[in-house]
């Protein structure tokens, strides 16, 4: 099923024609719960991973205060989904549910959680993007598949501390050969960083730079306009950047830290590659809710079940000079 972003509530190009030159395509991925295969684009689904290629691990230090057994995270997520189904069907007894939940927690409390394992933990699949579905990904003359993995734990010494850490793989799917069917899983994780498997419904939209990146006169004019209409968030929340999981484009609304240019060590300004979000939209970005989900329940707002910080966004950048240059991250 396609997903369609409603028209923007304000026609800023009519008010500010100069803004048109700063438009940039972004791809809203619109992940929705499903059972993707390795041949599909996905969030949290299986990867088209060569059987002979070692599975990546994380060698960084981890903060363990929010860690829990990875198997418990999956089991608890499955229990909640089954409980929601029973609730929709009118077959729910809360006394029984409390007992089921207590039994599940007790079972994992009694099991070894692997916290004493000193080996580097394997990463988990985060996203698989086929170029046929997601236009605008870099180096299409060499690659047709982008794979993203991350370590689902907090990393106090990472560039964006106390967040998961990405690893990137650029591939030509034709060269993969035999596919790894059963990749290793970590013993423990922060459950907020484990994505539920989702299929994608990509949609290209136009984004515009954050106000602070626009030329002074244009930025001032847009700022004066938001004051005049009494909606100071009109540009940031309804025009410039789409919320949710997406690829390329401009990114997010700076708020956690002051804006800064994301630059590579080579001096090149890095560009947004992928955005992991705490939900698809919220009360402040409801105008981006797809037309097809107008009557949907809460599952449409948060299908992936990933939470970044206190509901933030984690963005991955790439250097346009070379895919071999280190990727950087920022949290909004």
CSV table of C-alpha atoms in Angstrom, one decimal:
chain,number,residue,atom,x,y,z
A,1,UNK,CA,0.0,0.0,0.0
A,2,UNK,CA,1.4,3.4,-0.9
A,3,UNK,CA,1.7,6.2,1.6
A,4,UNK,CA,1.0,9.8,0.6
A,5,UNK,CA,2.0,12.9,2.5
A,6,UNK,CA,-0.8,15.5,2.5
A,7,UNK,CA,-0.2,18.9,0.8
A,8,UNK,CA,1.7,21.3,3.1
A,9,UNK,CA,-0.5,23.6,5.1
A,10,UNK,CA,1.3,26.7,3.8
A,11,UNK,CA,2.4,27.4,0.2
A,12,UNK,CA,5.8,29.0,1.1
A,13,UNK,CA,7.0,29.0,-2.5
A,14,UNK,CA,4.2,31.4,-3.4
A,15,UNK,CA,5.2,33.6,-0.5
A,16,UNK,CA,9.0,33.2,-0.9
A,17,UNK,CA,9.9,32.1,-4.5
A,18,UNK,CA,13.6,32.2,-3.6
A,19,UNK,CA,13.1,29.2,-1.4
A,20,UNK,CA,12.6,27.0,-4.5
A,21,UNK,CA,16.3,26.9,-5.2
A,22,UNK,CA,17.0,25.2,-1.9
A,23,UNK,CA,14.6,22.3,-2.3
A,24,UNK,CA,16.1,18.9,-2.0
A,25,UNK,CA,14.4,15.5,-2.5
A,26,UNK,CA,14.1,13.2,0.6
A,27,UNK,CA,12.6,9.7,0.7
A,28,UNK,CA,10.2,9.1,3.5
A,29,UNK,CA,10.4,5.3,4.1
A,30,UNK,CA,7.1,4.9,5.8
A,31,UNK,CA,8.0,1.6,7.6
A,32,UNK,CA,5.0,-0.6,8.6
A,33,UNK,CA,5.0,-3.9,10.4
A,34,UNK,CA,5.4,-6.9,8.1
A,35,UNK,CA,7.6,-9.9,7.2
A,36,UNK,CA,10.3,-8.6,4.8
A,37,UNK,CA,12.6,-11.0,3.1
A,38,UNK,CA,16.3,-10.5,2.3
A,39,UNK,CA,15.3,-9.5,-1.2
A,40,UNK,CA,13.1,-6.6,0.2
A,41,UNK,CA,13.9,-3.2,1.5
A,42,UNK,CA,13.2,-3.1,5.2
A,43,UNK,CA,13.7,-1.6,8.6
A,44,UNK,CA,14.8,-4.3,11.1
A,45,UNK,CA,14.4,-7.1,8.5
A,46,UNK,CA,16.9,-9.7,7.2
A,47,UNK,CA,19.9,-8.5,5.1
A,48,UNK,CA,21.1,-9.8,1.8
A,49,UNK,CA,24.4,-10.7,3.5
A,50,UNK,CA,27.1,-12.8,1.8
A,51,UNK,CA,27.4,-16.2,3.6
A,52,UNK,CA,31.2,-16.0,3.4
A,53,UNK,CA,31.5,-12.5,4.8
A,54,UNK,CA,32.1,-12.1,8.5
A,55,UNK,CA,29.2,-10.6,10.5
A,56,UNK,CA,30.2,-7.3,12.0
A,57,UNK,CA,30.7,-6.8,15.7
A,58,UNK,CA,31.1,-3.8,18.0
A,59,UNK,CA,34.4,-3.2,19.8
A,60,UNK,CA,33.4,-0.1,21.7
A,61,UNK,CA,32.7,0.4,25.4
A,62,UNK,CA,29.1,-0.1,26.4
A,63,UNK,CA,27.0,1.5,29.1
A,64,UNK,CA,24.9,-1.4,30.6
A,65,UNK,CA,22.4,0.4,32.9
A,66,UNK,CA,19.6,0.0,30.4
A,67,UNK,CA,20.6,-3.4,29.0
A,68,UNK,CA,18.4,-6.5,29.1
A,69,UNK,CA,18.5,-9.9,27.4
A,70,UNK,CA,18.0,-9.6,23.7
A,71,UNK,CA,15.7,-12.6,23.7
A,72,UNK,CA,13.6,-11.0,26.3
A,73,UNK,CA,13.2,-7.9,24.2
A,74,UNK,CA,11.9,-10.0,21.3
A,75,UNK,CA,9.6,-12.1,23.5
A,76,UNK,CA,8.2,-9.0,25.3
A,77,UNK,CA,7.5,-7.3,22.0
A,78,UNK,CA,5.7,-10.4,20.7
A,79,UNK,CA,3.6,-10.6,23.8
A,80,UNK,CA,2.5,-7.0,23.6
A,81,UNK,CA,1.5,-7.4,19.9
A,82,UNK,CA,-0.5,-10.5,20.8
A,83,UNK,CA,-2.1,-8.7,23.7
A,84,UNK,CA,-3.1,-5.8,21.4
A,85,UNK,CA,-4.6,-8.2,19.0
A,86,UNK,CA,-6.7,-9.8,21.8
A,87,UNK,CA,-7.8,-6.4,22.9
A,88,UNK,CA,-8.9,-5.5,19.4
A,89,UNK,CA,-10.9,-8.7,19.3
A,90,UNK,CA,-12.5,-8.1,22.7
A,91,UNK,CA,-10.8,-11.2,24.2
A,92,UNK,CA,-8.8,-9.6,27.0
A,93,UNK,CA,-8.8,-10.4,30.7
A,94,UNK,CA,-6.5,-8.0,32.5
A,95,UNK,CA,-6.0,-10.4,35.5
A,96,UNK,CA,-4.8,-13.1,33.0
A,97,UNK,CA,-2.6,-10.5,31.2
A,98,UNK,CA,-0.8,-9.5,34.4
A,99,UNK,CA,-0.1,-13.1,35.2
A,100,UNK,CA,1.3,-13.7,31.7
A,101,UNK,CA,3.5,-10.6,31.9
A,102,UNK,CA,4.8,-11.6,35.3
A,103,UNK,CA,5.5,-15.2,34.1
A,104,UNK,CA,7.5,-13.8,31.1
A,105,UNK,CA,9.6,-11.5,33.2
A,106,UNK,CA,10.2,-14.3,35.8
A,107,UNK,CA,11.4,-16.6,33.1
A,108,UNK,CA,14.0,-14.3,31.8
A,109,UNK,CA,15.1,-13.1,35.3
A,110,UNK,CA,16.1,-16.7,36.0
A,111,UNK,CA,18.1,-17.0,32.8
A,112,UNK,CA,21.7,-16.0,32.2
A,113,UNK,CA,21.6,-12.7,30.4
A,114,UNK,CA,25.2,-12.9,29.0
A,115,UNK,CA,26.3,-9.7,30.7
A,116,UNK,CA,29.6,-11.4,31.7
A,117,UNK,CA,30.4,-12.3,28.1
A,118,UNK,CA,33.6,-10.4,27.2
A,119,UNK,CA,33.4,-11.0,23.5
A,120,UNK,CA,32.6,-8.2,21.1
A,121,UNK,CA,28.8,-8.4,20.5
A,122,UNK,CA,27.4,-8.8,17.0
A,123,UNK,CA,25.4,-6.0,15.4
A,124,UNK,CA,21.8,-6.2,14.4
A,125,UNK,CA,20.2,-5.2,11.1
A,126,UNK,CA,18.7,-1.7,11.1
A,127,UNK,CA,17.9,-1.0,7.5
A,128,UNK,CA,18.2,-2.3,4.0
A,129,UNK,CA,17.6,0.1,1.1
A,130,UNK,CA,17.5,-1.0,-2.5
A,131,UNK,CA,18.3,1.8,-4.9
A,132,UNK,CA,15.3,0.8,-7.1
A,133,UNK,CA,13.1,1.9,-4.2
A,134,UNK,CA,15.0,4.8,-2.8
A,135,UNK,CA,16.2,7.3,-5.4
A,136,UNK,CA,19.0,9.7,-4.6
A,137,UNK,CA,21.3,7.3,-2.7
A,138,UNK,CA,24.9,8.0,-3.6
A,139,UNK,CA,27.2,6.2,-6.1
A,140,UNK,CA,24.4,4.4,-8.1
A,141,UNK,CA,26.9,3.6,-10.8
A,142,UNK,CA,28.7,1.2,-8.4
A,143,UNK,CA,26.0,0.1,-5.9
A,144,UNK,CA,22.4,-0.8,-5.8
A,145,UNK,CA,22.0,-1.7,-2.2
A,146,UNK,CA,22.7,0.1,1.1
A,147,UNK,CA,22.8,-1.9,4.3
A,148,UNK,CA,22.9,-0.3,7.8
A,149,UNK,CA,23.6,-2.2,11.0
A,150,UNK,CA,24.0,-0.9,14.5
A,151,UNK,CA,25.0,-2.0,18.0
A,152,UNK,CA,21.8,-1.7,20.1
A,153,UNK,CA,23.4,-0.5,23.2
A,154,UNK,CA,24.5,2.8,24.7
A,155,UNK,CA,28.1,3.9,23.9
A,156,UNK,CA,29.5,6.5,26.3
A,157,UNK,CA,32.5,7.2,24.1
A,158,UNK,CA,30.9,7.4,20.7
A,159,UNK,CA,30.7,10.6,18.6
A,160,UNK,CA,27.1,10.9,19.6
A,161,UNK,CA,27.3,9.4,23.1
A,162,UNK,CA,24.7,7.2,24.7
A,163,UNK,CA,23.3,6.1,21.5
A,164,UNK,CA,23.5,3.1,19.2
A,165,UNK,CA,26.5,3.1,16.7
A,166,UNK,CA,26.0,2.5,13.0
A,167,UNK,CA,28.0,0.5,10.5
A,168,UNK,CA,27.5,0.9,6.8
A,169,UNK,CA,27.8,-1.5,3.9
A,170,UNK,CA,27.5,-0.5,0.2
A,171,UNK,CA,26.8,-3.4,-2.1
A,172,UNK,CA,26.0,-4.6,-5.6
A,173,UNK,CA,23.3,-7.1,-4.9
A,174,UNK,CA,24.3,-9.1,-8.0
A,175,UNK,CA,27.6,-10.0,-6.4
A,176,UNK,CA,26.3,-11.4,-3.2
A,177,UNK,CA,25.9,-15.1,-4.1
A,178,UNK,CA,24.9,-17.4,-1.2
A,179,UNK,CA,23.1,-15.5,1.5
A,180,UNK,CA,23.7,-15.9,5.3
A,181,UNK,CA,20.5,-17.3,6.7
A,182,UNK,CA,21.1,-17.2,10.4
A,183,UNK,CA,23.3,-14.2,11.5
A,184,UNK,CA,24.4,-14.1,15.1
A,185,UNK,CA,22.5,-12.0,17.6
A,186,UNK,CA,23.8,-10.2,20.7
A,187,UNK,CA,23.1,-11.6,24.1
A,188,UNK,CA,22.0,-8.2,25.5
A,189,UNK,CA,20.7,-4.9,24.2
A,190,UNK,CA,18.9,-1.7,25.1
A,191,UNK,CA,15.4,-2.7,24.1
A,192,UNK,CA,14.7,0.8,22.8
A,193,UNK,CA,17.2,0.3,20.0
A,194,UNK,CA,15.7,-3.0,18.6
A,195,UNK,CA,13.6,-2.3,15.5
A,196,UNK,CA,10.5,-4.3,14.9
A,197,UNK,CA,10.6,-5.8,11.3
A,198,UNK,CA,8.9,-3.5,8.9
A,199,UNK,CA,8.4,-3.3,5.1
A,200,UNK,CA,8.9,0.0,3.4
A,201,UNK,CA,6.5,2.2,1.4
A,202,UNK,CA,9.0,4.8,0.0
A,203,UNK,CA,7.7,8.3,-1.0
A,204,UNK,CA,9.8,11.2,-2.4
A,205,UNK,CA,9.1,14.6,-0.8
A,206,UNK,CA,10.8,17.9,-1.0
A,207,UNK,CA,12.7,19.3,2.0
A,208,UNK,CA,14.2,22.6,2.7
A,209,UNK,CA,17.2,23.7,4.8
A,210,UNK,CA,16.9,24.6,8.5
A,211,UNK,CA,16.2,28.3,8.9
A,212,UNK,CA,19.7,28.9,10.2
A,213,UNK,CA,21.2,27.5,6.9
A,214,UNK,CA,19.2,29.9,4.6
A,215,UNK,CA,20.6,33.2,3.5
A,216,UNK,CA,20.1,35.9,6.1
A,217,UNK,CA,17.5,37.9,4.2
A,218,UNK,CA,15.4,34.8,3.4
A,219,UNK,CA,15.7,33.4,6.9
A,220,UNK,CA,14.6,36.7,8.4
A,221,UNK,CA,11.6,37.0,6.1
A,222,UNK,CA,10.5,33.5,6.9
A,223,UNK,CA,11.0,34.2,10.6
A,224,UNK,CA,8.9,37.4,10.4
A,225,UNK,CA,6.2,35.5,8.6
A,226,UNK,CA,6.0,32.8,11.3
A,227,UNK,CA,5.6,35.6,13.9
A,228,UNK,CA,2.9,37.3,11.8
A,229,UNK,CA,0.8,34.2,11.5
A,230,UNK,CA,1.3,33.3,15.2
A,231,UNK,CA,2.9,29.9,14.4
A,232,UNK,CA,6.6,30.0,15.2
A,233,UNK,CA,7.0,26.3,14.3
A,234,UNK,CA,5.3,26.6,10.9
A,235,UNK,CA,8.5,26.4,8.9
A,236,UNK,CA,10.4,23.9,11.0
A,237,UNK,CA,7.6,21.5,11.7
A,238,UNK,CA,5.3,21.8,8.7
A,239,UNK,CA,7.6,22.8,5.8
A,240,UNK,CA,11.3,22.2,6.0
A,241,UNK,CA,11.9,18.6,7.1
A,242,UNK,CA,9.7,15.5,7.1
A,243,UNK,CA,9.6,13.6,10.4
A,244,UNK,CA,10.2,9.9,10.8
A,245,UNK,CA,12.4,7.3,9.1
A,246,UNK,CA,13.9,8.6,5.8
A,247,UNK,CA,16.8,8.7,3.5
A,248,UNK,CA,18.8,11.6,2.1
A,249,UNK,CA,17.2,15.1,2.1
A,250,UNK,CA,18.1,17.7,4.7
A,251,UNK,CA,17.4,15.9,8.0
A,252,UNK,CA,16.0,17.3,11.1
A,253,UNK,CA,15.3,20.3,13.4
A,254,UNK,CA,18.2,21.2,15.6
A,255,UNK,CA,17.1,21.3,19.2
A,256,UNK,CA,19.2,19.0,21.4
A,257,UNK,CA,22.4,20.9,20.5
A,258,UNK,CA,23.1,24.1,18.6
A,259,UNK,CA,23.4,23.7,14.8
A,260,UNK,CA,26.9,23.0,13.5
A,261,UNK,CA,28.2,21.9,10.0
A,262,UNK,CA,28.8,18.1,9.9
A,263,UNK,CA,32.2,18.0,8.2
A,264,UNK,CA,34.5,15.1,7.2
A,265,UNK,CA,38.1,15.0,8.2
A,266,UNK,CA,38.9,15.7,4.6
A,267,UNK,CA,37.2,19.0,4.8
A,268,UNK,CA,34.1,18.1,2.8
A,269,UNK,CA,30.7,18.9,4.2
A,270,UNK,CA,28.9,15.6,4.9
A,271,UNK,CA,25.3,15.1,3.7
A,272,UNK,CA,22.4,13.2,5.4
A,273,UNK,CA,22.2,9.6,4.4
A,274,UNK,CA,19.7,8.0,6.8
A,275,UNK,CA,17.5,9.2,9.6
A,276,UNK,CA,16.4,6.9,12.5
A,277,UNK,CA,13.5,8.4,14.4
A,278,UNK,CA,11.4,7.9,17.5
A,279,UNK,CA,8.2,7.4,15.6
A,280,UNK,CA,6.7,8.6,12.3
A,281,UNK,CA,5.0,11.7,13.5
A,282,UNK,CA,3.8,13.3,16.7
A,283,UNK,CA,1.6,16.1,18.0
A,284,UNK,CA,3.9,18.7,16.6
A,285,UNK,CA,4.3,17.1,13.2
A,286,UNK,CA,0.8,15.7,12.6
A,287,UNK,CA,0.4,17.5,9.3
A,288,UNK,CA,2.9,14.9,7.9
A,289,UNK,CA,0.6,11.9,8.7
A,290,UNK,CA,0.0,10.0,5.5
A,291,UNK,CA,-3.5,10.3,3.9
A,292,UNK,CA,-3.9,6.5,4.0
A,293,UNK,CA,-3.3,6.5,7.8
A,294,UNK,CA,-5.8,9.2,8.7
A,295,UNK,CA,-8.0,6.7,10.5
A,296,UNK,CA,-5.2,4.4,11.7
A,297,UNK,CA,-4.5,3.9,15.4
A,298,UNK,CA,-1.3,4.4,17.3
A,299,UNK,CA,0.5,1.7,15.4
A,300,UNK,CA,0.9,4.1,12.4
A,301,UNK,CA,2.7,6.6,14.5
A,302,UNK,CA,5.3,4.3,15.9
A,303,UNK,CA,5.6,1.0,13.9
A,304,UNK,CA,9.3,0.5,14.4
A,305,UNK,CA,9.3,0.8,18.2
A,306,UNK,CA,12.7,2.5,18.4
A,307,UNK,CA,13.3,5.4,20.8
A,308,UNK,CA,16.3,7.7,20.5
A,309,UNK,CA,17.0,9.5,23.8
A,310,UNK,CA,13.9,11.2,25.0
A,311,UNK,CA,12.1,10.8,21.7
A,312,UNK,CA,14.8,12.4,19.5
A,313,UNK,CA,16.2,11.6,16.0
A,314,UNK,CA,19.6,10.1,15.1
A,315,UNK,CA,20.9,11.0,11.7
A,316,UNK,CA,23.7,9.4,9.8
A,317,UNK,CA,25.8,11.4,7.3
A,318,UNK,CA,28.2,10.4,4.5
A,319,UNK,CA,31.1,12.1,2.8
A,320,UNK,CA,30.3,12.8,-0.9
A,321,UNK,CA,34.0,12.6,-1.7
A,322,UNK,CA,34.3,8.9,-0.9
A,323,UNK,CA,32.3,6.0,0.6
A,324,UNK,CA,35.5,5.0,2.4
A,325,UNK,CA,35.5,8.1,4.6
A,326,UNK,CA,34.1,7.6,8.1
A,327,UNK,CA,30.4,8.4,8.5
A,328,UNK,CA,29.3,10.9,11.2
A,329,UNK,CA,26.2,11.2,13.3
A,330,UNK,CA,24.1,13.9,15.0
A,331,UNK,CA,21.1,13.7,17.3
A,332,UNK,CA,18.2,16.2,16.9
